[in-house]
Amino acid sequence: MTRVTIVGAGNMGRGIGTRVVAGGHQVEIVDRDPADAQRLAEDLGGSAPALDPGAPFGGEVVVFAVYYPGIKDAVRQYADQLAGKAVVDITNPIDTQTWDRLATPPGTSSAEEVQQLVPQGTSVVKAFNTTFAGTLVAGEVNGQQLDVLVAGDDEAAKDKVSQLAADGGLRPIDVGPLSRAQQLEQLGFLNISLQQPLGLNFGSAVKLVMP
């Protein structure tokens, strides 16, 4: 059993927390609004305690279920608790001024920026940015298993995140080193940009069909 700390009690925190609990693992919820954390913890079940902001947390995997660029502030806030853990960046760093591009400079990604902020010996994994919250709660789209594309430089950290996804009924796919987060974030942006034109209502999924 793995203990997972989820920072952020919004929709993605709910979706990922649902899958982690479904896989038989433990979850603890942290949010700047303790009431939101408590509500999500209660909804996820007895194994999911809510922690006060700034309280020590015990997860060996820490998922930052927050938006970009706020993830950088959150990582700085909790940096002293991240040493040696697997830190998961789920963000799609969309430029909210234009909504037609990413906010990160060319040649980098949110995940790579976060890797520069965590303590030495801490590994950042990119995952869950191509899955929408509602589909994670459901665990599937139109009867199809969700794919979770995973990137990172530390194989052990990727294995932990991949195992959590698999145990929760999802299909993890290792797409390579952390630099691949650049492509994953572009893919996440594309998926988001298609929702309104195609009337998908954030219910679609990115799926790799194997031969």
PDB file of C-alpha atoms in Angstrom:
ATOM      1  CA  MET A   1       0.000   0.000   0.000  1.00  0.00           C
ATOM      2  CA  THR A   2       1.312   3.411  -1.004  1.00  0.00           C
ATOM      3  CA  ARG A   3       0.424   6.640   0.772  1.00  0.00           C
ATOM      4  CA  VAL A   4      -0.288   9.479  -1.646  1.00  0.00           C
ATOM      5  CA  THR A   5      -0.504  13.145  -0.702  1.00  0.00           C
ATOM      6  CA  ILE A   6      -2.694  15.207  -3.017  1.00  0.00           C
ATOM      7  CA  VAL A   7      -2.159  18.949  -2.823  1.00  0.00           C
ATOM      8  CA  GLY A   8      -5.338  20.508  -4.159  1.00  0.00           C
ATOM      9  CA  ALA A   9      -8.947  19.524  -3.462  1.00  0.00           C
ATOM     10  CA  GLY A  10     -10.390  20.572  -6.820  1.00  0.00           C
ATOM     11  CA  ASN A  11     -11.739  18.464  -9.638  1.00  0.00           C
ATOM     12  CA  MET A  12      -8.433  16.837 -10.559  1.00  0.00           C
ATOM     13  CA  GLY A  13      -7.653  16.152  -6.921  1.00  0.00           C
ATOM     14  CA  ARG A  14     -11.000  14.367  -6.736  1.00  0.00           C
ATOM     15  CA  GLY A  15     -10.389  12.408  -9.935  1.00  0.00           C
ATOM     16  CA  ILE A  16      -6.909  11.219  -9.017  1.00  0.00           C
ATOM     17  CA  GLY A  17      -7.924  10.571  -5.423  1.00  0.00           C
ATOM     18  CA  THR A  18     -10.808   8.414  -6.623  1.00  0.00           C
ATOM     19  CA  ARG A  19      -8.455   6.229  -8.670  1.00  0.00           C
ATOM     20  CA  VAL A  20      -5.888   5.953  -5.877  1.00  0.00           C
ATOM     21  CA  VAL A  21      -8.528   4.851  -3.365  1.00  0.00           C
ATOM     22  CA  ALA A  22     -10.050   2.462  -5.917  1.00  0.00           C
ATOM     23  CA  GLY A  23      -6.628   0.848  -6.196  1.00  0.00           C
ATOM     24  CA  GLY A  24      -6.487   0.160  -2.464  1.00  0.00           C
ATOM     25  CA  HIS A  25      -3.958   2.856  -1.602  1.00  0.00           C
ATOM     26  CA  GLN A  26      -4.083   5.578   1.040  1.00  0.00           C
ATOM     27  CA  VAL A  27      -4.701   9.234   0.267  1.00  0.00           C
ATOM     28  CA  GLU A  28      -4.299  12.390   2.299  1.00  0.00           C
ATOM     29  CA  ILE A  29      -5.645  15.722   1.064  1.00  0.00           C
ATOM     30  CA  VAL A  30      -4.079  19.154   1.533  1.00  0.00           C
ATOM     31  CA  ASP A  31      -5.687  22.379   0.359  1.00  0.00           C
ATOM     32  CA  ARG A  32      -5.335  26.050   1.233  1.00  0.00           C
ATOM     33  CA  ASP A  33      -9.013  25.861   2.215  1.00  0.00           C
ATOM     34  CA  PRO A  34      -9.229  23.226   4.982  1.00  0.00           C
ATOM     35  CA  ALA A  35     -12.990  22.921   4.470  1.00  0.00           C
ATOM     36  CA  ASP A  36     -12.496  21.901   0.834  1.00  0.00           C
ATOM     37  CA  ALA A  37      -9.887  19.347   1.880  1.00  0.00           C
ATOM     38  CA  GLN A  38     -12.233  17.937   4.510  1.00  0.00           C
ATOM     39  CA  ARG A  39     -15.137  17.627   2.071  1.00  0.00           C
ATOM     40  CA  LEU A  40     -13.040  15.769  -0.481  1.00  0.00           C
ATOM     41  CA  ALA A  41     -11.553  13.515   2.185  1.00  0.00           C
ATOM     42  CA  GLU A  42     -15.036  12.591   3.387  1.00  0.00           C
ATOM     43  CA  ASP A  43     -16.198  11.909  -0.160  1.00  0.00           C
ATOM     44  CA  LEU A  44     -13.209   9.655  -0.858  1.00  0.00           C
ATOM     45  CA  GLY A  45     -13.771   7.598   2.283  1.00  0.00           C
ATOM     46  CA  GLY A  46     -12.257   6.796   5.629  1.00  0.00           C
ATOM     47  CA  SER A  47      -8.733   6.156   4.356  1.00  0.00           C
ATOM     48  CA  ALA A  48      -8.394   9.757   3.142  1.00  0.00           C
ATOM     49  CA  PRO A  49      -7.639  12.212   5.954  1.00  0.00           C
ATOM     50  CA  ALA A  50      -7.581  15.966   5.409  1.00  0.00           C
ATOM     51  CA  LEU A  51      -4.519  17.867   6.587  1.00  0.00           C
ATOM     52  CA  ASP A  52      -4.270  21.506   7.562  1.00  0.00           C
ATOM     53  CA  PRO A  53      -2.171  23.711   5.254  1.00  0.00           C
ATOM     54  CA  GLY A  54       1.462  23.486   6.291  1.00  0.00           C
ATOM     55  CA  ALA A  55       0.942  20.326   8.361  1.00  0.00           C
ATOM     56  CA  PRO A  56       3.497  17.533   7.832  1.00  0.00           C
ATOM     57  CA  PHE A  57       2.375  14.985   5.295  1.00  0.00           C
ATOM     58  CA  GLY A  58       3.479  11.419   4.861  1.00  0.00           C
ATOM     59  CA  GLY A  59       2.906  10.502   1.241  1.00  0.00           C
ATOM     60  CA  GLU A  60       5.797   8.925  -0.639  1.00  0.00           C
ATOM     61  CA  VAL A  61       4.099  10.180  -3.801  1.00  0.00           C
ATOM     62  CA  VAL A  62       2.982  13.827  -3.797  1.00  0.00           C
ATOM     63  CA  VAL A  63       0.547  14.914  -6.500  1.00  0.00           C
ATOM     64  CA  PHE A  64       0.233  18.659  -7.066  1.00  0.00           C
ATOM     65  CA  ALA A  65      -3.317  18.905  -8.397  1.00  0.00           C
ATOM     66  CA  VAL A  66      -3.140  22.652  -8.949  1.00  0.00           C
ATOM     67  CA  TYR A  67      -2.927  24.977 -11.925  1.00  0.00           C
ATOM     68  CA  TYR A  68       0.123  26.488 -13.581  1.00  0.00           C
ATOM     69  CA  PRO A  69       1.910  28.682 -12.550  1.00  0.00           C
ATOM     70  CA  GLY A  70       0.501  28.151  -9.064  1.00  0.00           C
ATOM     71  CA  ILE A  71       2.191  24.762  -8.920  1.00  0.00           C
ATOM     72  CA  LYS A  72       5.537  26.523  -8.604  1.00  0.00           C
ATOM     73  CA  ASP A  73       4.372  28.479  -5.569  1.00  0.00           C
ATOM     74  CA  ALA A  74       2.941  25.322  -4.017  1.00  0.00           C
ATOM     75  CA  VAL A  75       6.172  23.397  -4.576  1.00  0.00           C
ATOM     76  CA  ARG A  76       8.160  26.201  -2.968  1.00  0.00           C
ATOM     77  CA  GLN A  77       5.737  26.235  -0.021  1.00  0.00           C
ATOM     78  CA  TYR A  78       6.125  22.516   0.637  1.00  0.00           C
ATOM     79  CA  ALA A  79       9.725  22.100  -0.529  1.00  0.00           C
ATOM     80  CA  ASP A  80      10.989  21.093   2.904  1.00  0.00           C
ATOM     81  CA  GLN A  81       8.627  18.088   2.851  1.00  0.00           C
ATOM     82  CA  LEU A  82       9.438  16.819  -0.640  1.00  0.00           C
ATOM     83  CA  ALA A  83      12.941  15.421  -0.242  1.00  0.00           C
ATOM     84  CA  GLY A  84      13.197  11.888  -1.593  1.00  0.00           C
ATOM     85  CA  LYS A  85       9.572  11.721  -2.717  1.00  0.00           C
ATOM     86  CA  ALA A  86       8.070  11.262  -6.170  1.00  0.00           C
ATOM     87  CA  VAL A  87       6.470  14.586  -7.112  1.00  0.00           C
ATOM     88  CA  VAL A  88       3.753  14.448  -9.778  1.00  0.00           C
ATOM     89  CA  ASP A  89       3.070  17.443 -12.020  1.00  0.00           C
ATOM     90  CA  ILE A  90      -0.330  17.161 -13.726  1.00  0.00           C
ATOM     91  CA  THR A  91      -0.518  20.677 -15.159  1.00  0.00           C
ATOM     92  CA  ASN A  92      -1.186  21.945 -18.652  1.00  0.00           C
ATOM     93  CA  PRO A  93       0.510  25.368 -18.591  1.00  0.00           C
ATOM     94  CA  ILE A  94      -1.859  27.171 -20.932  1.00  0.00           C
ATOM     95  CA  ASP A  95      -1.415  30.902 -21.475  1.00  0.00           C
ATOM     96  CA  THR A  96      -4.696  32.137 -20.010  1.00  0.00           C
ATOM     97  CA  GLN A  97      -4.288  35.543 -21.652  1.00  0.00           C
ATOM     98  CA  THR A  98      -4.557  34.145 -25.156  1.00  0.00           C
ATOM     99  CA  TRP A  99      -5.733  30.534 -24.708  1.00  0.00           C
ATOM    100  CA  ASP A 100      -3.929  29.666 -27.941  1.00  0.00           C
ATOM    101  CA  ARG A 101      -0.496  28.598 -26.695  1.00  0.00           C
ATOM    102  CA  LEU A 102       1.428  27.343 -23.700  1.00  0.00           C
ATOM    103  CA  ALA A 103       2.801  29.789 -21.148  1.00  0.00           C
ATOM    104  CA  THR A 104       6.116  27.955 -20.799  1.00  0.00           C
ATOM    105  CA  PRO A 105       9.043  29.077 -22.977  1.00  0.00           C
ATOM    106  CA  PRO A 106       9.947  26.888 -25.962  1.00  0.00           C
ATOM    107  CA  GLY A 107      12.250  24.030 -25.045  1.00  0.00           C
ATOM    108  CA  THR A 108      10.959  23.492 -21.525  1.00  0.00           C
ATOM    109  CA  SER A 109       7.844  22.403 -19.633  1.00  0.00           C
ATOM    110  CA  SER A 110       6.084  22.939 -16.338  1.00  0.00           C
ATOM    111  CA  ALA A 111       7.456  19.619 -15.101  1.00  0.00           C
ATOM    112  CA  GLU A 112      11.024  20.592 -15.945  1.00  0.00           C
ATOM    113  CA  GLU A 113      10.546  23.932 -14.188  1.00  0.00           C
ATOM    114  CA  VAL A 114       9.266  22.094 -11.115  1.00  0.00           C
ATOM    115  CA  GLN A 115      12.274  19.763 -11.202  1.00  0.00           C
ATOM    116  CA  GLN A 116      14.459  22.836 -10.703  1.00  0.00           C
ATOM    117  CA  LEU A 117      12.513  23.802  -7.569  1.00  0.00           C
ATOM    118  CA  VAL A 118      12.379  20.543  -5.606  1.00  0.00           C
ATOM    119  CA  PRO A 119      15.125  19.460  -3.194  1.00  0.00           C
ATOM    120  CA  GLN A 120      18.069  17.469  -4.463  1.00  0.00           C
ATOM    121  CA  GLY A 121      17.210  13.783  -4.674  1.00  0.00           C
ATOM    122  CA  THR A 122      13.546  14.471  -5.411  1.00  0.00           C
ATOM    123  CA  SER A 123      12.166  13.180  -8.703  1.00  0.00           C
ATOM    124  CA  VAL A 124       9.445  14.867 -10.722  1.00  0.00           C
ATOM    125  CA  VAL A 125       7.078  12.749 -12.826  1.00  0.00           C
ATOM    126  CA  LYS A 126       4.701  14.108 -15.439  1.00  0.00           C
ATOM    127  CA  ALA A 127       1.380  12.247 -15.483  1.00  0.00           C
ATOM    128  CA  PHE A 128      -2.408  12.685 -15.656  1.00  0.00           C
ATOM    129  CA  ASN A 129      -2.262  15.898 -17.715  1.00  0.00           C
ATOM    130  CA  THR A 130      -3.999  14.224 -20.675  1.00  0.00           C
ATOM    131  CA  THR A 131      -6.860  12.836 -18.555  1.00  0.00           C
ATOM    132  CA  PHE A 132      -9.831  14.950 -17.501  1.00  0.00           C
ATOM    133  CA  ALA A 133     -11.222  14.948 -13.981  1.00  0.00           C
ATOM    134  CA  GLY A 134     -14.634  13.486 -14.801  1.00  0.00           C
ATOM    135  CA  THR A 135     -13.134  10.622 -16.767  1.00  0.00           C
ATOM    136  CA  LEU A 136     -10.858   9.797 -13.845  1.00  0.00           C
ATOM    137  CA  VAL A 137     -13.795   9.645 -11.466  1.00  0.00           C
ATOM    138  CA  ALA A 138     -15.565   7.292 -13.881  1.00  0.00           C
ATOM    139  CA  GLY A 139     -12.383   5.347 -14.597  1.00  0.00           C
ATOM    140  CA  GLU A 140     -13.182   5.009 -18.303  1.00  0.00           C
ATOM    141  CA  VAL A 141     -14.611   6.682 -21.394  1.00  0.00           C
ATOM    142  CA  ASN A 142     -17.241   4.854 -23.436  1.00  0.00           C
ATOM    143  CA  GLY A 143     -16.108   1.549 -21.985  1.00  0.00           C
ATOM    144  CA  GLN A 144     -12.458   2.209 -22.826  1.00  0.00           C
ATOM    145  CA  GLN A 145      -9.712   2.054 -20.215  1.00  0.00           C
ATOM    146  CA  LEU A 146      -7.973   5.392 -19.687  1.00  0.00           C
ATOM    147  CA  ASP A 147      -4.332   5.758 -20.695  1.00  0.00           C
ATOM    148  CA  VAL A 148      -2.012   7.644 -18.348  1.00  0.00           C
ATOM    149  CA  LEU A 149       1.083   8.883 -20.154  1.00  0.00           C
ATOM    150  CA  VAL A 150       4.033   9.028 -17.774  1.00  0.00           C
ATOM    151  CA  ALA A 151       7.362  10.842 -18.233  1.00  0.00           C
ATOM    152  CA  GLY A 152      10.313  11.143 -15.863  1.00  0.00           C
ATOM    153  CA  ASP A 153      14.028  10.648 -15.421  1.00  0.00           C
ATOM    154  CA  ASP A 154      13.806   8.388 -12.358  1.00  0.00           C
ATOM    155  CA  GLU A 155      12.624   4.870 -13.209  1.00  0.00           C
ATOM    156  CA  ALA A 156      11.672   4.039  -9.619  1.00  0.00           C
ATOM    157  CA  ALA A 157       9.536   7.165  -9.323  1.00  0.00           C
ATOM    158  CA  LYS A 158       7.826   6.424 -12.645  1.00  0.00           C
ATOM    159  CA  ASP A 159       7.191   2.863 -11.511  1.00  0.00           C
ATOM    160  CA  LYS A 160       5.448   4.113  -8.347  1.00  0.00           C
ATOM    161  CA  VAL A 161       3.174   6.433 -10.295  1.00  0.00           C
ATOM    162  CA  SER A 162       2.514   3.806 -12.952  1.00  0.00           C
ATOM    163  CA  GLN A 163       1.602   1.226 -10.323  1.00  0.00           C
ATOM    164  CA  LEU A 164      -0.870   3.632  -8.731  1.00  0.00           C
ATOM    165  CA  ALA A 165      -2.498   4.180 -12.125  1.00  0.00           C
ATOM    166  CA  ALA A 166      -2.626   0.461 -12.908  1.00  0.00           C
ATOM    167  CA  ASP A 167      -4.057  -0.441  -9.515  1.00  0.00           C
ATOM    168  CA  GLY A 168      -6.758   2.180 -10.059  1.00  0.00           C
ATOM    169  CA  GLY A 169      -7.868   0.498 -13.283  1.00  0.00           C
ATOM    170  CA  LEU A 170      -5.947   2.728 -15.701  1.00  0.00           C
ATOM    171  CA  ARG A 171      -3.273   1.846 -18.261  1.00  0.00           C
ATOM    172  CA  PRO A 172       0.058   3.586 -17.613  1.00  0.00           C
ATOM    173  CA  ILE A 173       2.352   4.129 -20.602  1.00  0.00           C
ATOM    174  CA  ASP A 174       5.964   5.159 -20.063  1.00  0.00           C
ATOM    175  CA  VAL A 175       6.745   7.750 -22.734  1.00  0.00           C
ATOM    176  CA  GLY A 176      10.345   8.425 -21.737  1.00  0.00           C
ATOM    177  CA  PRO A 177      12.405  11.034 -19.868  1.00  0.00           C
ATOM    178  CA  LEU A 178      11.088  14.152 -18.192  1.00  0.00           C
ATOM    179  CA  SER A 179      11.862  16.204 -21.292  1.00  0.00           C
ATOM    180  CA  ARG A 180       8.947  14.374 -22.947  1.00  0.00           C
ATOM    181  CA  ALA A 181       6.723  16.478 -20.689  1.00  0.00           C
ATOM    182  CA  GLN A 182       7.069  19.154 -23.362  1.00  0.00           C
ATOM    183  CA  GLN A 183       5.169  16.957 -25.811  1.00  0.00           C
ATOM    184  CA  LEU A 184       2.700  15.778 -23.162  1.00  0.00           C
ATOM    185  CA  GLU A 185       1.819  19.347 -22.269  1.00  0.00           C
ATOM    186  CA  GLN A 186       1.301  20.204 -25.922  1.00  0.00           C
ATOM    187  CA  LEU A 187      -0.914  17.117 -26.246  1.00  0.00           C
ATOM    188  CA  GLY A 188      -2.862  18.140 -23.163  1.00  0.00           C
ATOM    189  CA  PHE A 189      -3.357  21.605 -24.623  1.00  0.00           C
ATOM    190  CA  LEU A 190      -4.590  20.119 -27.902  1.00  0.00           C
ATOM    191  CA  ASN A 191      -7.058  17.908 -26.057  1.00  0.00           C
ATOM    192  CA  ILE A 192      -8.410  20.897 -24.133  1.00  0.00           C
ATOM    193  CA  SER A 193      -8.646  23.049 -27.273  1.00  0.00           C
ATOM    194  CA  LEU A 194     -10.826  20.437 -28.997  1.00  0.00           C
ATOM    195  CA  GLN A 195     -13.468  20.275 -26.287  1.00  0.00           C
ATOM    196  CA  GLN A 196     -15.609  23.243 -27.331  1.00  0.00           C
ATOM    197  CA  PRO A 197     -15.386  22.841 -31.146  1.00  0.00           C
ATOM    198  CA  LEU A 198     -16.300  19.162 -30.953  1.00  0.00           C
ATOM    199  CA  GLY A 199     -18.813  19.512 -28.111  1.00  0.00           C
ATOM    200  CA  LEU A 200     -16.953  16.985 -25.971  1.00  0.00           C
ATOM    201  CA  ASN A 201     -17.653  18.636 -22.601  1.00  0.00           C
ATOM    202  CA  PHE A 202     -14.307  17.459 -21.211  1.00  0.00           C
ATOM    203  CA  GLY A 203     -15.431  13.867 -21.534  1.00  0.00           C
ATOM    204  CA  SER A 204     -12.929  12.678 -24.141  1.00  0.00           C
ATOM    205  CA  ALA A 205      -9.712  10.749 -23.610  1.00  0.00           C
ATOM    206  CA  VAL A 206      -6.369  10.441 -25.359  1.00  0.00           C
ATOM    207  CA  LYS A 207      -5.980   6.763 -26.255  1.00  0.00           C
ATOM    208  CA  LEU A 208      -3.039   4.889 -27.790  1.00  0.00           C
ATOM    209  CA  VAL A 209      -4.396   1.929 -29.731  1.00  0.00           C
ATOM    210  CA  MET A 210      -1.861  -0.904 -29.722  1.00  0.00           C
ATOM    211  CA  PRO A 211      -1.468  -3.338 -32.651  1.00  0.00           C
TER     212      PRO A 211
END
